[in-house]
Amino acid sequence: MRRGELDTFFNPRSIAVVGVSRHPDKIGRVIYDRLLSSRRQGVLRAEVYPVNPELSELYGHRVFSSLSEINQEVDLVVIAVPSSLVPQTVLEAGEKGVKAAIVVSGGFSEVGNDQLTESLRRAIKQSGVRVLGPNTVGVMDAYTGVNTFFTREVKAFSDGRNAQSFIFPGRGSISIVSQSGALAHYILDTLGERGAGIRAVACVGNQIDVSIPELLSYFANDALTSVVAVYVEGVGNGRELLNRFLELRRNGKQVVVLKAGRTLAGKRTAYTHTASMVGEWETHIGAFKQAGAIVVDNVKELAEVSLALSLQKPPRGRRLAILTNAGGFSVIASDLAQASGLEVIQLPEDSVEKMERLKGEGRIPPVAVTTNPVDLSGSADSAAFEEAYKIVSESGVFDMHLLMPFHVPPMMDERVVSKLAEVARASGATVVGCDTGDTEWSVTMRTLMVKNGIPAYKDMEDAIRVLTLISDVFTPSRESFPVYEARSSEALEPIVREDLLELVSKHGIQAAREEIVFTEDEAVEAAERIGYPVVMKIASEKIVHKTDVGGVQLGITDRAQVLRAFNKLTSIAEKLGVRERGVVVQETAQGVELILGSKIDETFGPTVTIGIGGVLTEVIRDFITLVSPVQEDEADYMLNRLRLSKLLDGFRGYPPVDREALRKTIVNFSEILVENPSIAQLEINPLMAYGERIVAVDIRGWRHRP
Ligand code: ADP
Ligand code: MG
């Protein structure tokens, strides 16, 4: 069922723990103790060998002074020794024929000790041992019982009193790949408290050898995993990571990602709106989504969305039914849902009639509200909930159900959960639950829901947020992202106007009709050829934002205005020292102003950005960035994700934009940087979209100086 080199980390036949201390609170010892107790409980089947040259016996077991002393084969070694001894321990492991090692010890690059890191790297290479870490809590496998977390489930306060300190979840289908041990703990604890399950956890630490993408590939081929929660800080080879997300999705797993480092200001030279607006953060988010991942904003969402997807499928659409016995909750939940873009649509007429009939028969309370949200009122009991829910579910018009059986009214008891769960299972919809409070009753209600396959939340806000996040999953159709060879950044120079026009037209993008003129007469002739009204602007590509210097004159309707504009523009150009490039006379385009930009991202290579454009684009900040080249389905996803995508459906008397034509334009444009590695930044702003006509009005580009 499971294969590959990494299997040894999760399913070894034998484990040696190097650094098992006499002191019960030392990390190596805590790990050893847990492994032993897991063996005693019959969960862990692997043999466990303690190693420490200063000990000879522990709990009546022999403690080995070194790995080589162990006569049996050792598959996995857990190393919890002072950092200076780690490289040597890895070498010894290699000699012993060990396949994998988890280096728990810290004290490497994370504290600036690059020399020690280098010697560990050499030891790994020489020994052939696969290493997870260093500086990691390691792995936990709920099925095999391998667990190197040094967390205690029960701890004593300083006065000696014991208290629960942590709850390891039972078996489930969520796997966690994390760059932080603390974060993995957060998720585990959340899942444990909720009675939810886990498949396995791997924390990569400094990622000197075994990497996040490799682990993702492992879980992509793991039958027990249905959801992978990923926490990343730094991403090395962006496209490799994306390819592993694709592999996971292809194999039917969901991917939930939290990326840290939002405030990191990328090193970038902003010659274009795209470059100043689209940072590393935006690129990571867009790229992850393009690869089919759900991107969350915080740790809580990482845990909650993973939990939801381990129990439920993402919804097919955004239509939500709400069922409760609490009027206030129904109103608030409905508001929250609509504010998040979910659709709280009407319950169909015949379903309402069925509800009313139930009322007549006294099977649901006479005061029940039988529209969506359905509010059964405080006098509803479990049976009423079940009957009403059947009607809602059988209506078949909802993609998701939010069930809020508030436990407080006297008629309500916990049996409602199993009744609802039965209907939920048959419904084919995505179902989540909610009950408020921290009392034993509240917690029991939620735990029961989870046990019955319904992810349950204490707060409505969380329930709605989870539904919103899981209803925005892109299903990639591509096989992979082509590998991109990074080009070291060099000095850039602007691409001249004529070349830009040629470049975009070669890629099937239409540019607004224009002529460059140098005299008044030429200006008038050009305007007459093009047809009034025309637009005139400074031609020089050195002026990054022409509007800012008064370099764009719109709505020119006659000869006199042409002359005035020409003289004004030439005098501005003169002052700026760019007069020799002349003045552009351009047709007046109309429609929705979009921005279509491209740049090279350090992590992902060429990217493409589409957004609401014009001179206010950086203020509006409505854009999405994906990895180039994009396909049509991805371009479509991009357009649908814009907050103002409604503008494309026709506004201010404009005809609706031809989506197909716009998709093609995005696809074609995204290929330019891929095919022309000398170009570093390229931007059309605005790209004017009017019905079928998609025209590039203002193009700029920067290339590496040869
Ligand atoms: P810059 O971005 O350098 O300031 P643009 O050529 O993009 O210069 O012009 C600024 C704004 O003027 C555009 O965003 C658009 O609103 C308007 N504009 C420019 N050219 C045209 C045109 N040919 N037709 C219609 N509007 C135009
Ligand atoms: Mg512009």
XYZ file of C-alpha atoms and ligand atoms in Angstrom:
734
model
C 0.000 0.000 0.000
C 2.762 2.445 0.870
C 6.051 2.542 -0.868
C 9.065 4.654 -1.472
C 12.077 5.645 0.490
C 10.172 7.846 2.879
C 8.122 4.929 4.113
C 10.855 4.139 6.630
C 10.037 7.359 8.488
C 6.452 6.301 9.033
C 6.597 2.540 9.015
C 9.998 1.245 10.198
C 10.547 -2.264 11.453
C 12.889 -1.001 14.144
C 13.794 2.322 15.692
C 16.869 3.369 17.656
C 16.682 6.474 19.800
C 20.129 8.023 20.201
C 20.321 10.304 23.221
C 17.985 8.535 25.648
C 18.706 10.303 28.883
C 18.539 9.297 32.516
C 16.492 12.448 33.048
C 12.786 11.817 32.317
C 12.189 15.299 30.876
C 15.011 15.268 28.343
C 13.765 15.116 24.787
C 15.374 11.815 23.763
C 13.946 10.185 26.836
C 10.411 11.545 26.324
C 10.468 10.173 22.783
C 11.768 6.804 23.933
C 9.158 6.586 26.686
C 6.342 7.311 24.283
C 7.553 4.710 21.792
C 7.805 2.140 24.574
C 4.328 2.843 25.851
C 2.969 2.705 22.325
C 4.562 -0.745 21.992
C 3.063 -1.850 25.284
C -0.373 -0.758 24.068
C 0.137 -2.872 20.982
C 0.029 0.087 18.593
C 3.700 0.337 17.661
C 5.045 -2.860 16.199
C 8.584 -1.694 15.536
C 11.395 -2.758 17.876
C 12.783 0.138 19.904
C 16.428 0.401 20.966
C 17.734 3.065 23.352
C 21.255 4.375 22.754
C 23.400 6.363 25.177
C 27.067 5.655 25.980
C 26.564 6.852 29.560
C 23.703 4.503 30.463
C 23.607 0.745 30.598
C 20.047 0.011 31.560
C 16.608 1.609 31.577
C 13.363 -0.032 32.757
C 15.287 -3.289 32.744
C 16.133 -2.894 29.041
C 19.694 -2.766 27.836
C 20.830 0.663 26.712
C 23.329 0.433 23.847
C 26.439 2.537 23.954
C 26.369 3.046 20.186
C 24.349 2.123 17.122
C 26.964 -0.399 16.023
C 26.432 -2.342 19.236
C 22.868 -3.197 18.288
C 22.956 -6.668 16.780
C 19.656 -6.373 14.965
C 18.886 -4.335 11.879
C 17.862 -0.749 12.517
C 15.604 1.037 9.988
C 15.059 4.411 11.586
C 17.191 6.410 13.982
C 15.915 9.274 16.096
C 18.801 11.579 16.935
C 18.463 13.769 20.023
C 22.074 14.509 20.925
C 24.038 17.789 21.203
C 24.244 19.315 17.714
C 28.018 18.895 17.414
C 27.572 15.106 17.625
C 24.883 14.891 14.959
C 27.019 14.544 11.792
C 29.044 11.757 13.350
C 25.871 9.973 14.496
C 24.525 10.110 10.945
C 27.767 8.571 9.670
C 27.509 5.778 12.246
C 23.907 5.220 11.196
C 25.096 4.858 7.622
C 27.641 2.256 8.611
C 24.962 0.359 10.488
C 22.801 0.265 7.343
C 20.137 2.581 8.721
C 17.845 3.990 6.023
C 16.403 7.057 7.680
C 17.114 9.449 10.524
C 15.073 12.107 12.250
C 17.355 14.783 13.656
C 15.501 16.389 16.533
C 18.559 18.322 17.707
C 18.708 22.015 16.873
C 21.698 24.331 16.644
C 22.290 24.467 12.877
C 21.501 27.135 10.292
C 18.559 28.359 12.367
C 21.111 29.805 14.821
C 23.577 30.718 12.106
C 25.738 27.633 12.455
C 26.314 27.090 8.747
C 29.537 25.197 9.249
C 27.826 22.481 11.243
C 25.047 22.402 8.652
C 27.679 21.838 5.995
C 29.240 18.970 7.880
C 25.814 17.391 8.411
C 25.177 17.757 4.696
C 28.433 15.936 3.946
C 27.563 13.185 6.415
C 24.191 12.696 4.719
C 25.812 12.441 1.322
C 28.493 10.068 2.467
C 26.188 7.812 4.476
C 23.215 7.673 2.125
C 20.908 8.013 5.123
C 17.764 10.044 4.408
C 17.453 12.777 7.021
C 14.394 14.634 8.257
C 15.389 17.863 9.985
C 17.536 18.911 11.722
C 15.705 20.996 14.280
C 12.399 19.161 14.006
C 9.861 17.403 16.194
C 9.805 14.755 13.493
C 6.898 12.548 12.591
C 3.766 11.084 14.026
C 1.892 8.236 12.377
C -1.461 7.467 13.959
C -1.581 4.047 12.308
C 1.881 2.625 12.951
C 2.387 4.355 16.308
C 5.653 6.029 15.294
C 5.674 9.302 17.209
C 8.744 11.421 17.887
C 6.862 14.423 19.266
C 8.270 15.300 22.668
C 4.925 16.632 23.823
C 3.518 15.286 27.064
C -0.202 14.656 27.181
C -0.303 15.096 30.919
C 2.018 17.500 32.699
C 2.502 18.491 36.302
C 2.207 22.097 37.429
C 4.950 23.330 39.746
C 2.779 22.455 42.758
C 2.714 18.841 41.616
C -0.868 18.827 40.363
C -1.317 16.970 37.051
C -3.357 18.326 34.192
C -4.092 17.436 30.626
C -1.640 19.348 28.471
C -2.215 17.989 25.005
C -4.527 15.622 23.148
C -3.194 13.482 20.330
C -5.992 12.789 17.862
C -6.991 9.263 16.964
C -6.852 7.768 13.487
C -8.192 9.748 10.576
C -7.278 10.844 7.073
C -5.589 14.244 7.531
C -1.849 14.395 6.937
C 0.156 17.420 7.988
C 3.375 18.626 6.397
C 4.747 21.531 8.341
C 7.768 23.729 8.527
C 6.957 24.371 12.168
C 6.522 21.867 14.969
C 4.482 24.264 17.086
C 2.036 24.741 14.268
C 1.635 21.015 13.804
C 0.899 20.808 17.526
C -1.788 23.438 17.174
C -3.550 21.424 14.488
C -3.137 18.144 16.342
C -4.500 19.635 19.536
C -7.456 21.192 17.723
C -8.276 17.893 16.045
C -7.711 15.938 19.250
C -10.045 18.147 21.260
C -12.728 17.806 18.622
C -12.573 14.048 18.528
C -11.285 14.183 14.960
C -8.601 11.962 13.519
C -5.214 12.219 11.902
C -3.313 10.106 9.385
C 0.246 11.333 9.913
C 2.374 14.390 10.550
C 5.812 15.256 9.233
C 7.669 18.352 10.341
C 10.592 19.187 8.096
C 12.622 21.484 10.354
C 15.549 22.947 8.432
C 14.818 20.717 5.415
C 18.424 19.840 4.802
C 17.488 16.632 2.976
C 13.882 15.428 3.001
C 11.826 18.298 1.617
C 8.215 19.392 1.683
C 7.582 18.472 -1.979
C 8.954 14.994 -1.407
C 6.675 14.464 1.581
C 3.707 15.755 -0.387
C 4.452 13.199 -3.056
C 4.594 10.536 -0.371
C 1.133 11.446 0.906
C -0.168 11.760 -2.646
C 0.490 8.042 -2.928
C -0.808 7.159 0.513
C -4.224 5.510 0.483
C -5.010 6.544 4.057
C -4.622 10.264 3.345
C -7.550 12.293 2.045
C -6.455 15.800 3.005
C -3.013 17.320 3.355
C -2.546 20.419 5.496
C 0.628 22.265 4.556
C 2.395 25.020 6.427
C 5.203 26.699 4.505
C 7.414 29.620 5.340
C 9.939 29.667 2.528
C 9.395 27.900 -0.769
C 12.519 26.865 -2.649
C 11.593 25.654 -6.108
C 8.081 27.007 -6.496
C 7.126 24.983 -9.545
C 8.203 21.728 -7.964
C 5.928 22.447 -5.012
C 3.053 23.240 -7.380
C 3.641 19.990 -9.225
C 3.292 18.083 -5.968
C 0.009 19.872 -5.246
C -1.155 18.783 -8.700
C -0.133 15.215 -7.941
C -2.129 15.283 -4.713
C -5.204 16.648 -6.448
C -4.866 14.190 -9.303
C -4.863 11.387 -6.753
C -8.076 12.648 -5.205
C -6.634 14.402 -2.161
C -7.461 17.924 -1.027
C -4.671 20.380 -0.233
C -4.956 23.154 2.340
C -2.052 25.584 2.595
C -1.007 28.284 4.997
C 1.856 30.447 3.779
C 3.713 32.624 6.244
C 5.677 35.709 5.316
C 3.015 38.126 4.131
C 4.935 41.217 5.090
C 8.167 40.243 3.390
C 8.867 43.009 0.948
C 10.266 41.370 -2.126
C 13.333 42.777 -3.807
C 11.885 44.230 -6.937
C 12.291 46.979 -9.394
C 8.894 48.438 -10.080
C 8.856 49.799 -13.614
C 5.250 48.756 -14.057
C 2.029 48.706 -12.046
C 2.285 44.938 -12.089
C 5.686 44.995 -10.462
C 4.711 47.432 -7.745
C 1.339 45.841 -7.039
C 2.080 42.132 -7.269
C 4.424 41.019 -4.514
C 5.768 37.637 -3.524
C 2.750 37.061 -1.330
C 0.151 37.566 -4.056
C 2.117 35.355 -6.400
C 2.322 32.513 -3.884
C -1.401 32.675 -3.199
C -2.386 32.723 -6.871
C 0.047 29.965 -7.792
C -1.155 27.703 -4.959
C -4.758 28.184 -6.030
C -3.853 27.494 -9.643
C -2.423 24.162 -8.473
C -5.735 23.314 -6.792
C -4.900 24.141 -3.191
C -7.160 25.943 -0.767
C -5.213 28.847 0.656
C -6.097 29.871 4.199
C -5.257 33.001 6.147
C -4.357 31.629 9.544
C -3.613 28.564 11.647
C -7.157 28.215 12.834
C -8.446 28.035 9.277
C -5.752 25.527 8.413
C -7.040 23.204 11.133
C -10.748 23.867 10.537
C -10.692 23.537 6.760
C -8.623 20.362 6.970
C -11.088 18.927 9.448
C -14.014 19.852 7.203
C -12.459 18.297 4.112
C -11.565 15.110 5.943
C -15.265 14.611 6.618
C -16.994 16.311 3.695
C -16.444 16.968 0.001
C -16.119 20.524 -1.277
C -19.532 21.796 -2.417
C -20.455 21.824 -6.110
C -21.750 25.374 -5.890
C -22.525 28.171 -3.463
C -26.175 27.624 -2.613
C -26.636 27.266 1.129
C -29.503 25.994 3.265
C -29.602 26.912 6.940
C -31.580 24.857 9.430
C -31.894 25.820 13.100
C -34.161 26.169 16.087
C -32.805 29.611 16.998
C -34.229 32.643 15.174
C -31.351 34.999 15.911
C -28.787 32.511 14.701
C -30.637 31.977 11.459
C -30.624 35.687 10.692
C -26.973 36.224 11.593
C -25.811 33.128 9.740
C -27.735 34.212 6.690
C -26.149 37.681 6.790
C -22.682 36.234 7.221
C -23.199 33.792 4.389
C -24.354 36.431 1.951
C -21.570 38.795 2.895
C -19.156 35.963 2.069
C -20.624 35.408 -1.358
C -22.685 32.326 -0.518
C -26.222 32.185 -1.853
C -28.997 31.730 0.686
C -31.603 30.931 -1.948
C -35.318 30.333 -1.443
C -36.626 26.953 -0.433
C -38.660 25.734 -3.453
C -42.414 26.207 -3.352
C -43.283 22.511 -3.086
C -40.840 22.055 -0.202
C -42.462 24.937 1.641
C -45.824 23.272 1.052
C -44.515 20.027 2.511
C -43.281 21.916 5.567
C -46.655 23.562 5.983
C -48.326 20.160 5.801
C -46.034 18.939 8.603
C -47.119 21.943 10.598
C -50.761 21.064 10.028
C -50.090 17.548 11.226
C -48.374 18.872 14.331
C -45.038 17.302 13.365
C -43.124 20.555 13.393
C -43.963 23.521 15.657
C -46.775 25.786 14.364
C -44.513 28.850 14.681
C -41.721 27.383 12.537
C -40.382 29.611 9.744
C -40.457 27.426 6.663
C -38.382 29.474 4.244
C -34.595 29.380 4.019
C -33.208 29.803 6.702
C -35.557 27.278 8.244
C -36.161 28.223 11.878
C -37.998 25.458 13.657
C -38.269 27.546 16.851
C -37.351 26.696 20.425
C -40.109 24.132 20.769
C -38.744 21.812 18.059
C -37.531 18.386 19.118
C -35.228 15.894 17.377
C -38.041 14.359 15.367
C -39.128 17.762 14.032
C -35.531 18.514 13.032
C -35.238 15.263 11.196
C -38.489 15.698 9.294
C -37.752 19.271 8.305
C -34.202 18.446 7.301
C -35.421 15.650 5.032
C -37.534 18.141 3.137
C -34.659 20.610 2.818
C -32.283 17.907 1.675
C -34.688 16.270 -0.739
C -35.413 19.596 -2.411
C -32.055 18.995 -4.093
C -31.413 22.673 -4.778
C -28.729 23.261 -2.164
C -25.009 22.596 -2.494
C -24.418 22.894 1.238
C -26.288 22.669 4.504
C -25.527 24.470 7.733
C -27.154 22.650 10.650
C -27.483 24.575 13.900
C -29.409 22.531 16.456
C -28.982 24.889 19.409
C -28.905 22.587 22.441
C -30.352 25.042 24.992
C -34.162 24.769 24.519
C -35.635 22.104 26.846
C -37.025 20.022 23.964
C -33.598 19.553 22.398
C -31.233 16.733 23.190
C -28.155 15.178 21.664
C -30.084 12.518 19.788
C -30.807 15.117 17.141
C -27.221 14.730 15.901
C -27.419 11.120 14.768
C -30.804 11.769 13.159
C -29.482 14.734 11.192
C -26.319 12.854 10.280
C -28.333 10.100 8.658
C -30.157 12.565 6.436
C -26.887 14.400 5.756
C -25.152 11.245 4.534
C -27.873 10.571 2.006
C -27.998 14.182 0.838
C -24.925 14.444 -1.409
C -24.521 18.016 -0.170
C -21.669 19.429 1.890
C -22.843 19.560 5.480
C -21.402 21.432 8.450
C -22.775 21.954 11.930
C -22.654 24.550 14.652
C -23.531 24.702 18.321
C -22.329 27.439 20.590
C -20.761 27.410 24.026
C -17.998 25.726 26.000
C -20.163 23.729 28.401
C -20.129 19.966 28.533
C -23.363 19.979 26.537
C -21.956 22.214 23.817
C -18.741 20.292 23.492
C -20.606 16.987 23.436
C -22.923 18.203 20.691
C -19.976 19.186 18.523
C -17.959 16.072 19.240
C -20.973 13.963 18.338
C -21.354 15.836 15.081
C -17.719 15.199 14.207
C -18.064 11.534 15.146
C -21.050 11.417 12.810
C -19.095 12.949 9.950
C -20.301 16.522 10.300
C -17.530 19.068 10.910
C -18.846 21.236 13.716
C -17.930 24.697 14.894
C -18.544 26.705 18.010
C -18.966 29.946 16.104
C -21.160 30.581 13.094
C -18.423 32.787 11.693
C -16.125 29.782 11.531
C -18.741 27.565 9.954
C -19.451 30.145 7.243
C -15.777 30.884 6.714
C -15.026 27.194 6.205
C -17.909 26.826 3.751
C -16.690 29.879 1.863
C -13.132 28.593 1.644
C -14.060 25.100 0.525
C -16.437 26.416 -2.113
C -13.538 28.131 -3.879
C -11.436 25.176 -4.954
C -10.003 25.167 -8.441
C -9.723 21.766 -10.080
C -6.603 21.849 -12.234
C -6.609 20.095 -15.561
C -2.931 20.510 -16.341
C -0.446 17.700 -15.858
C 2.379 19.853 -14.576
C 3.992 23.251 -14.521
C 6.929 23.382 -16.923
C 10.227 23.803 -15.173
C 11.622 27.286 -15.400
C 15.331 28.130 -15.508
C 15.935 31.171 -13.350
C 17.914 33.930 -14.986
C 20.134 36.021 -12.787
C 18.755 39.527 -12.669
C 20.613 42.042 -14.734
C 20.117 45.695 -15.502
C 16.892 46.389 -17.347
C 16.107 48.735 -20.221
C 12.762 49.780 -21.686
C 11.544 48.090 -24.850
C 10.728 50.624 -27.556
C 7.165 51.278 -28.592
C 7.419 49.764 -32.077
C 8.877 46.540 -30.694
C 6.149 46.307 -28.065
C 3.454 46.661 -30.674
C 5.074 44.017 -32.824
C 5.531 41.693 -29.864
C 1.904 41.732 -28.741
C 0.493 41.552 -32.252
C 2.701 38.554 -32.980
C 0.941 36.913 -30.015
C -2.487 37.644 -31.398
C -3.256 40.669 -29.254
C -4.783 43.636 -30.982
C -3.391 47.098 -30.208
C -5.305 50.367 -30.520
C -4.695 52.004 -33.878
C -2.023 54.660 -33.541
C 0.549 56.747 -35.375
C 3.639 58.509 -34.109
C 3.921 62.104 -35.274
C 6.589 64.797 -35.065
C 4.942 67.863 -36.545
C 1.613 69.682 -36.293
C 0.706 68.709 -39.855
C 1.489 65.068 -39.281
C -0.628 65.178 -36.125
C -3.665 66.560 -37.920
C -3.318 64.123 -40.813
C -2.998 61.186 -38.444
C -6.034 62.276 -36.434
C -8.088 62.529 -39.592
C -6.967 59.123 -40.804
C -7.743 57.499 -37.458
C -11.026 59.361 -36.961
C -12.144 61.692 -34.164
C -12.250 61.588 -31.230
C -8.598 60.719 -30.795
C -6.246 60.469 -27.848
C -2.772 62.002 -27.911
C 0.134 61.142 -25.644
C 3.860 61.441 -25.212
C 5.434 58.555 -27.125
C 8.583 58.008 -25.101
C 8.743 54.661 -23.350
C 10.966 56.252 -20.714
C 7.960 57.939 -19.098
C 6.591 55.248 -16.815
C 3.280 56.883 -15.911
C 2.372 59.377 -18.623
C -0.754 60.660 -16.873
C 1.346 61.782 -13.895
C 3.260 64.247 -16.078
C 0.244 65.484 -18.052
C 1.317 63.345 -20.960
C -2.116 62.003 -21.969
C -4.763 64.137 -23.706
C -8.154 62.465 -24.092
C -11.257 63.309 -26.130
C -9.687 65.352 -28.919
C -12.460 66.087 -31.400
C -11.115 68.541 -33.986
C -8.121 70.045 -35.720
C -7.762 72.958 -33.280
C -7.641 70.569 -30.331
C -5.074 68.416 -32.105
C -2.799 71.414 -32.514
C -3.243 72.493 -28.905
C -2.565 68.991 -27.618
C 0.422 68.545 -29.884
C 2.052 71.723 -28.626
C 1.305 70.976 -25.013
C 2.680 67.439 -25.252
C 5.818 68.473 -27.126
C 6.604 71.135 -24.557
C 6.198 68.633 -21.695
C 8.310 66.127 -23.638
C 10.890 68.808 -24.236
C 11.155 69.530 -20.498
C 11.543 65.837 -19.773
C 14.167 65.471 -22.461
C 12.201 62.935 -24.508
C 10.947 65.110 -27.338
C 12.779 63.203 -30.055
C 10.439 60.212 -29.620
C 7.482 62.260 -30.772
C 3.771 62.191 -29.970
C 1.266 59.360 -30.384
C -2.105 59.911 -31.974
C -4.373 57.037 -31.029
C -7.939 55.924 -31.649
C -10.272 56.305 -28.689
C -11.047 52.904 -27.270
C -13.880 52.135 -24.894
C -14.977 49.466 -22.471
C -13.808 47.979 -19.189
C -10.247 48.937 -18.339
C -8.201 45.905 -17.384
C -4.569 45.416 -16.542
C -2.702 42.479 -18.014
C 0.824 42.178 -16.713
C 3.683 39.753 -16.615
C 6.848 39.551 -14.591
C 9.433 37.097 -13.403
C 8.913 35.945 -9.855
C 11.935 34.695 -7.926
C 10.153 31.574 -6.734
C 7.809 30.744 -9.597
C 9.410 32.241 -12.696
C 7.195 33.974 -15.277
C 3.784 34.983 -13.965
C 0.738 36.674 -15.411
C -1.598 39.093 -13.657
C -5.083 40.148 -14.689
C -6.966 42.809 -12.802
C -9.065 45.911 -12.933
C -6.822 48.391 -14.709
C -6.523 52.055 -15.484
C -4.600 54.698 -13.605
C -6.252 53.649 -10.293
C -5.272 50.000 -10.561
C -2.912 50.111 -7.570
C -5.609 51.657 -5.394
C -8.358 49.279 -6.477
C -6.048 46.268 -6.023
C -8.429 43.825 -7.655
C -6.195 41.323 -9.386
C -4.968 37.760 -9.400
C -1.589 36.412 -10.386
C -0.927 32.945 -11.755
C 2.089 31.107 -13.075
C 2.729 31.378 -16.829
C 1.831 30.130 -19.301
C -1.804 29.799 -18.242
C -4.454 27.671 -19.897
C -7.964 28.781 -20.781
C -9.616 27.161 -17.763
C -7.142 28.973 -15.538
C -7.757 32.271 -17.305
C -11.461 31.711 -16.705
C -10.838 31.047 -13.013
C -8.832 34.278 -12.858
C -11.650 36.330 -14.333
C -14.225 34.822 -12.006
C -12.106 35.573 -8.987
C -11.969 39.319 -9.553
C -14.118 41.167 -7.034
C -15.359 43.379 -9.831
C -15.828 40.581 -12.354
C -19.426 41.778 -12.735
C -18.032 44.679 -14.759
C -17.417 42.136 -17.498
C -21.085 41.235 -17.700
C -21.989 44.587 -19.193
C -22.167 47.888 -17.381
C -22.863 51.566 -18.126
C -24.473 50.468 -21.355
C -21.369 48.547 -22.426
C -22.044 45.173 -24.008
C -20.908 42.138 -21.989
C -17.273 41.310 -22.598
C -16.661 38.266 -24.769
C -15.110 35.990 -22.145
C -13.731 33.619 -24.712
C -11.859 36.413 -26.489
C -10.586 37.732 -23.179
C -9.453 34.278 -22.056
C -7.540 33.852 -25.302
C -5.892 37.236 -24.827
C -4.744 36.257 -21.326
C -3.450 32.895 -22.526
C -1.575 34.444 -25.456
C -0.122 37.185 -23.329
C 1.050 34.732 -20.675
C 3.164 32.970 -23.285
C 5.205 36.029 -24.195
C 7.615 36.004 -21.230
C 7.922 32.246 -21.381
C 8.969 32.383 -25.021
C 11.141 35.484 -24.669
C 13.466 34.985 -21.710
C 15.104 38.352 -22.326
C 11.917 40.164 -21.301
C 11.614 40.818 -17.565
C 8.403 42.832 -17.281
C 5.553 43.442 -19.685
C 2.289 45.211 -19.096
C -0.817 46.293 -20.928
C -2.712 48.912 -18.936
C -5.327 49.540 -19.939
C -6.456 46.590 -21.923
C -9.879 47.817 -23.012
C -12.587 45.185 -23.289
C -15.784 46.059 -25.123
C -17.892 43.161 -26.320
C -15.690 41.137 -28.644
C -13.157 43.908 -29.004
C -10.171 43.525 -26.655
C -7.602 46.231 -27.365
C -4.223 47.032 -25.875
C -4.158 50.781 -25.337
C -0.973 51.283 -23.337
C 1.875 48.793 -23.425
C 5.184 48.909 -21.648
C 7.949 46.428 -21.218
C 11.443 46.060 -19.816
C 14.093 43.662 -20.932
C 17.458 42.528 -19.702
C 20.177 44.681 -21.183
C 22.096 42.523 -23.646
P -0.291 56.084 -18.478
O -0.703 54.768 -17.950
O 1.153 56.107 -18.818
O -0.677 57.205 -17.607
P -2.218 55.546 -20.601
O -1.907 55.532 -22.037
O -2.537 54.268 -19.986
O -1.035 56.313 -19.871
O -3.435 56.527 -20.379
C -3.971 56.787 -19.098
C -5.473 56.556 -19.081
O -6.075 57.320 -20.098
C -5.883 55.133 -19.393
O -5.886 54.349 -18.235
C -7.258 55.319 -19.972
O -8.198 55.515 -18.942
C -7.131 56.622 -20.731
N -6.758 56.360 -22.142
C -5.522 56.383 -22.654
N -5.534 56.079 -23.966
C -6.811 55.860 -24.300
C -7.481 55.519 -25.512
N -6.819 55.346 -26.658
N -8.817 55.385 -25.482
C -9.491 55.574 -24.339
N -8.935 55.891 -23.166
C -7.602 56.050 -23.138
Mg -1.501 53.065 -18.658
